[in-house]
């Protein structure tokens, strides 16, 4: 009887202890959440004040950090920012932007907005403008607070370059990742980049295979080797010198995968690219393509393959093609770029214009 009474008294004591422990943990978590929220609020206010002190314009309306208990959330109304950047001015304006961070991951900030975003870069070459209908993505930071990566999904992106060249698409996905430590030799990555664009409208009087929209194009690549990134472009060496130094240290671009679909042509593959002595691209890769014979006929018809190469181009395409898994003619071949000439297999295909870096 005595043991049973003792057990009966112990049960409520354990329950009380459990409740007290939960209250202590909840209180500790609330204190942690409030501390981080105040730090974030102070950090944003300090950044805005610091930018204004250095001649930039920063304006937005917000109510601080919310989202307890499972997130840190900020809602910015009418953000309008004009930043002094090396060599020019960067402007960003929108009607709304949301930012969110998990209490368990303070190095990743998720951003989203259903509102239009307008970004303008003014520099010595003129104005570059980007307009997107909506945006979502995330920004990743290192332990030291340096930006180490960006991933963004842009809806209806529309870019206008200083020379008036305009490009628009239904959607673009962008990704940039930087290592925690910069590379010291050619074997180490400087940056990982990925781009995926769908329904890309070409500018007037511009063609790739044809003048029709590009159904899909993607690139996933690693830039290897040290790159001298200038802190102040007014004091930096010329772009050609930066590229030459990168080339001379063995820098190259490893294209892990690429794809392109326009008209009858659908290609995908991998490649390695570098710069030659004249800072022009050279490289080699392997490609799997469908619609190759149809593509050759389009290029011949429009004079993009010289008539004296017609027989070789047609014969090479036919020899490479096999029936693929979906019953379509599919070709696997080596693709190379050297001295401004793109070749597949042994057959020169098309001459590409040189790149003017300045």
Tab-separated table of C-alpha atoms in Angstrom, residues 75-268:
chain	number	residue	atom	x	y	z
A	75	UNK	CA	8.651	42.030	-45.928
A	76	UNK	CA	9.955	45.031	-47.863
A	77	UNK	CA	7.423	47.332	-49.505
A	78	UNK	CA	8.468	49.625	-52.371
A	79	UNK	CA	12.204	48.897	-52.146
A	80	UNK	CA	14.207	51.374	-54.183
A	81	UNK	CA	17.987	51.152	-54.093
A	82	UNK	CA	20.669	53.074	-55.988
A	83	UNK	CA	24.135	51.828	-55.063
A	84	UNK	CA	27.513	53.265	-55.957
A	85	UNK	CA	29.482	50.282	-57.291
A	86	UNK	CA	32.980	50.131	-58.815
A	87	UNK	CA	32.767	51.785	-62.205
A	88	UNK	CA	29.132	52.788	-62.082
A	89	UNK	CA	25.733	52.831	-60.410
A	90	UNK	CA	23.445	49.869	-59.742
A	91	UNK	CA	19.708	50.530	-59.356
A	92	UNK	CA	16.976	48.170	-58.201
A	93	UNK	CA	13.292	48.969	-57.800
A	94	UNK	CA	10.238	46.823	-57.063
A	95	UNK	CA	6.859	46.913	-55.396
A	96	UNK	CA	7.610	44.118	-52.947
A	97	UNK	CA	10.219	41.615	-51.827
A	98	UNK	CA	9.988	38.893	-49.174
A	99	UNK	CA	13.015	37.389	-47.426
A	100	UNK	CA	13.005	34.389	-45.093
A	101	UNK	CA	15.559	32.478	-43.048
A	102	UNK	CA	15.263	29.257	-41.057
A	103	UNK	CA	16.268	29.378	-37.351
A	104	UNK	CA	18.271	26.207	-38.040
A	105	UNK	CA	20.150	27.598	-41.062
A	106	UNK	CA	21.326	31.175	-40.650
A	107	UNK	CA	23.497	31.053	-43.775
A	108	UNK	CA	20.707	30.718	-46.363
A	109	UNK	CA	18.215	33.476	-47.184
A	110	UNK	CA	15.233	32.641	-49.377
A	111	UNK	CA	13.773	35.484	-51.429
A	112	UNK	CA	10.576	35.763	-53.452
A	113	UNK	CA	8.350	38.351	-55.044
A	114	UNK	CA	5.343	38.190	-57.360
A	115	UNK	CA	6.010	41.839	-58.271
A	116	UNK	CA	8.022	43.200	-61.158
A	117	UNK	CA	11.731	43.745	-60.517
A	118	UNK	CA	13.698	46.350	-62.471
A	119	UNK	CA	17.508	46.373	-62.303
A	120	UNK	CA	19.679	48.930	-64.106
A	121	UNK	CA	23.460	49.065	-64.282
A	122	UNK	CA	24.960	52.358	-65.467
A	123	UNK	CA	28.641	52.275	-66.383
A	124	UNK	CA	30.993	53.717	-68.972
A	125	UNK	CA	29.502	51.538	-71.715
A	126	UNK	CA	25.944	52.774	-71.094
A	127	UNK	CA	22.930	51.205	-69.417
A	128	UNK	CA	22.110	47.519	-69.011
A	129	UNK	CA	18.522	46.888	-67.948
A	130	UNK	CA	16.872	43.727	-66.626
A	131	UNK	CA	13.130	43.463	-66.046
A	132	UNK	CA	11.509	40.330	-64.600
A	133	UNK	CA	7.836	39.705	-63.862
A	134	UNK	CA	8.508	37.674	-60.688
A	135	UNK	CA	11.460	36.183	-58.857
A	136	UNK	CA	12.270	33.434	-56.362
A	137	UNK	CA	15.496	31.923	-55.104
A	138	UNK	CA	18.041	31.899	-52.331
A	139	UNK	CA	21.357	33.460	-51.319
A	140	UNK	CA	23.973	31.469	-49.399
A	141	UNK	CA	26.599	33.005	-47.110
A	142	UNK	CA	29.788	31.706	-45.524
A	143	UNK	CA	30.494	31.643	-41.797
A	144	UNK	CA	32.255	34.992	-42.244
A	145	UNK	CA	29.163	36.535	-43.836
A	146	UNK	CA	30.512	36.581	-47.405
A	147	UNK	CA	28.173	35.653	-50.228
A	148	UNK	CA	29.044	32.168	-51.505
A	149	UNK	CA	26.150	31.344	-53.793
A	150	UNK	CA	23.008	32.532	-55.558
A	151	UNK	CA	20.169	30.533	-57.089
A	152	UNK	CA	17.340	32.403	-58.802
A	153	UNK	CA	14.323	31.646	-60.957
A	154	UNK	CA	13.223	34.571	-63.132
A	155	UNK	CA	9.824	34.781	-64.775
A	156	UNK	CA	9.635	36.561	-68.152
A	157	UNK	CA	13.157	38.033	-67.991
A	158	UNK	CA	13.822	40.851	-70.459
A	159	UNK	CA	17.382	42.152	-70.874
A	160	UNK	CA	18.459	45.213	-72.853
A	161	UNK	CA	22.215	45.768	-73.327
A	162	UNK	CA	23.932	49.149	-73.787
A	163	UNK	CA	24.068	48.702	-77.567
A	164	UNK	CA	20.295	48.200	-77.671
A	165	UNK	CA	20.445	44.428	-78.113
A	166	UNK	CA	17.409	42.911	-76.355
A	167	UNK	CA	16.769	39.347	-75.229
A	168	UNK	CA	13.595	37.989	-73.639
A	169	UNK	CA	12.506	34.552	-72.442
A	170	UNK	CA	9.642	32.816	-70.680
A	171	UNK	CA	11.841	31.687	-67.812
A	172	UNK	CA	15.477	31.665	-66.731
A	173	UNK	CA	17.107	29.711	-63.917
A	174	UNK	CA	20.501	30.918	-62.730
A	175	UNK	CA	22.934	29.451	-60.227
A	176	UNK	CA	26.321	30.684	-59.015
A	177	UNK	CA	28.434	28.964	-56.370
A	178	UNK	CA	31.789	30.189	-55.081
A	179	UNK	CA	34.270	28.120	-53.048
A	180	UNK	CA	35.058	29.209	-49.505
A	181	UNK	CA	38.683	29.841	-50.519
A	182	UNK	CA	39.787	31.299	-53.888
A	183	UNK	CA	41.779	28.996	-56.191
A	184	UNK	CA	45.569	29.065	-56.131
A	185	UNK	CA	46.192	26.976	-59.266
A	186	UNK	CA	44.488	25.797	-62.457
A	187	UNK	CA	43.019	22.645	-60.906
A	188	UNK	CA	40.839	24.460	-58.357
A	189	UNK	CA	37.415	25.993	-59.053
A	190	UNK	CA	36.928	29.753	-59.227
A	191	UNK	CA	33.160	29.455	-59.654
A	192	UNK	CA	30.411	27.034	-60.583
A	193	UNK	CA	27.757	28.471	-62.881
A	194	UNK	CA	24.544	27.110	-64.336
A	195	UNK	CA	22.000	28.705	-66.668
A	196	UNK	CA	18.759	27.230	-67.987
A	197	UNK	CA	16.595	29.321	-70.338
A	198	UNK	CA	13.321	28.400	-72.033
A	199	UNK	CA	11.544	30.081	-74.949
A	200	UNK	CA	14.328	32.562	-75.659
A	201	UNK	CA	13.295	35.221	-78.169
A	202	UNK	CA	16.128	36.368	-80.403
A	203	UNK	CA	16.600	40.045	-81.307
A	204	UNK	CA	15.408	41.180	-84.759
A	205	UNK	CA	17.730	40.171	-87.598
A	206	UNK	CA	19.494	37.682	-85.321
A	207	UNK	CA	19.690	33.953	-85.871
A	208	UNK	CA	21.340	30.922	-84.389
A	209	UNK	CA	20.175	27.907	-86.359
A	210	UNK	CA	17.104	29.897	-87.417
A	211	UNK	CA	15.475	33.142	-86.279
A	212	UNK	CA	12.788	31.217	-84.356
A	213	UNK	CA	12.742	31.231	-80.532
A	214	UNK	CA	15.188	28.883	-78.847
A	215	UNK	CA	13.013	26.293	-77.155
A	216	UNK	CA	15.566	25.502	-74.478
A	217	UNK	CA	19.221	26.166	-73.729
A	218	UNK	CA	21.247	25.216	-70.674
A	219	UNK	CA	24.816	25.253	-69.405
A	220	UNK	CA	26.380	23.757	-66.274
A	221	UNK	CA	30.057	24.626	-65.969
A	222	UNK	CA	33.030	25.013	-63.640
A	223	UNK	CA	35.479	27.883	-64.161
A	224	UNK	CA	38.889	26.701	-62.973
A	225	UNK	CA	41.990	28.662	-62.130
A	226	UNK	CA	42.781	31.958	-60.370
A	227	UNK	CA	40.969	35.041	-61.702
A	228	UNK	CA	42.102	38.499	-60.605
A	229	UNK	CA	38.752	40.053	-59.660
A	230	UNK	CA	39.215	43.832	-59.359
A	231	UNK	CA	37.886	45.558	-56.253
A	232	UNK	CA	37.930	48.921	-58.019
A	233	UNK	CA	37.567	48.701	-61.785
A	234	UNK	CA	38.999	52.205	-62.180
A	235	UNK	CA	42.336	50.885	-60.893
A	236	UNK	CA	42.085	47.393	-62.384
A	237	UNK	CA	44.066	46.044	-65.340
A	238	UNK	CA	42.313	45.775	-68.682
A	239	UNK	CA	39.935	42.863	-69.177
A	240	UNK	CA	42.266	41.436	-71.816
A	241	UNK	CA	45.095	41.385	-69.263
A	242	UNK	CA	42.895	39.636	-66.675
A	243	UNK	CA	41.903	37.019	-69.254
A	244	UNK	CA	45.487	36.573	-70.445
A	245	UNK	CA	46.697	36.041	-66.872
A	246	UNK	CA	43.942	33.494	-66.266
A	247	UNK	CA	44.825	31.685	-69.514
A	248	UNK	CA	48.559	31.714	-68.766
A	249	UNK	CA	47.941	30.083	-65.370
A	250	UNK	CA	46.140	27.205	-67.065
A	251	UNK	CA	42.592	28.422	-66.512
A	252	UNK	CA	39.829	26.688	-68.407
A	253	UNK	CA	36.090	26.049	-68.321
A	254	UNK	CA	34.824	22.539	-67.757
A	255	UNK	CA	31.349	22.361	-69.288
A	256	UNK	CA	29.838	19.463	-67.382
A	257	UNK	CA	26.720	19.550	-69.553
A	258	UNK	CA	25.044	21.739	-72.142
A	259	UNK	CA	21.885	21.508	-74.211
A	260	UNK	CA	20.258	23.427	-77.036
A	261	UNK	CA	16.978	22.970	-78.866
A	262	UNK	CA	15.838	25.060	-81.829
A	263	UNK	CA	13.994	24.004	-84.928
A	264	UNK	CA	14.834	20.398	-85.845
A	265	UNK	CA	18.065	20.414	-83.828
A	266	UNK	CA	18.280	19.055	-80.304
A	267	UNK	CA	21.788	18.665	-78.879
A	268	UNK	CA	23.398	17.895	-75.552
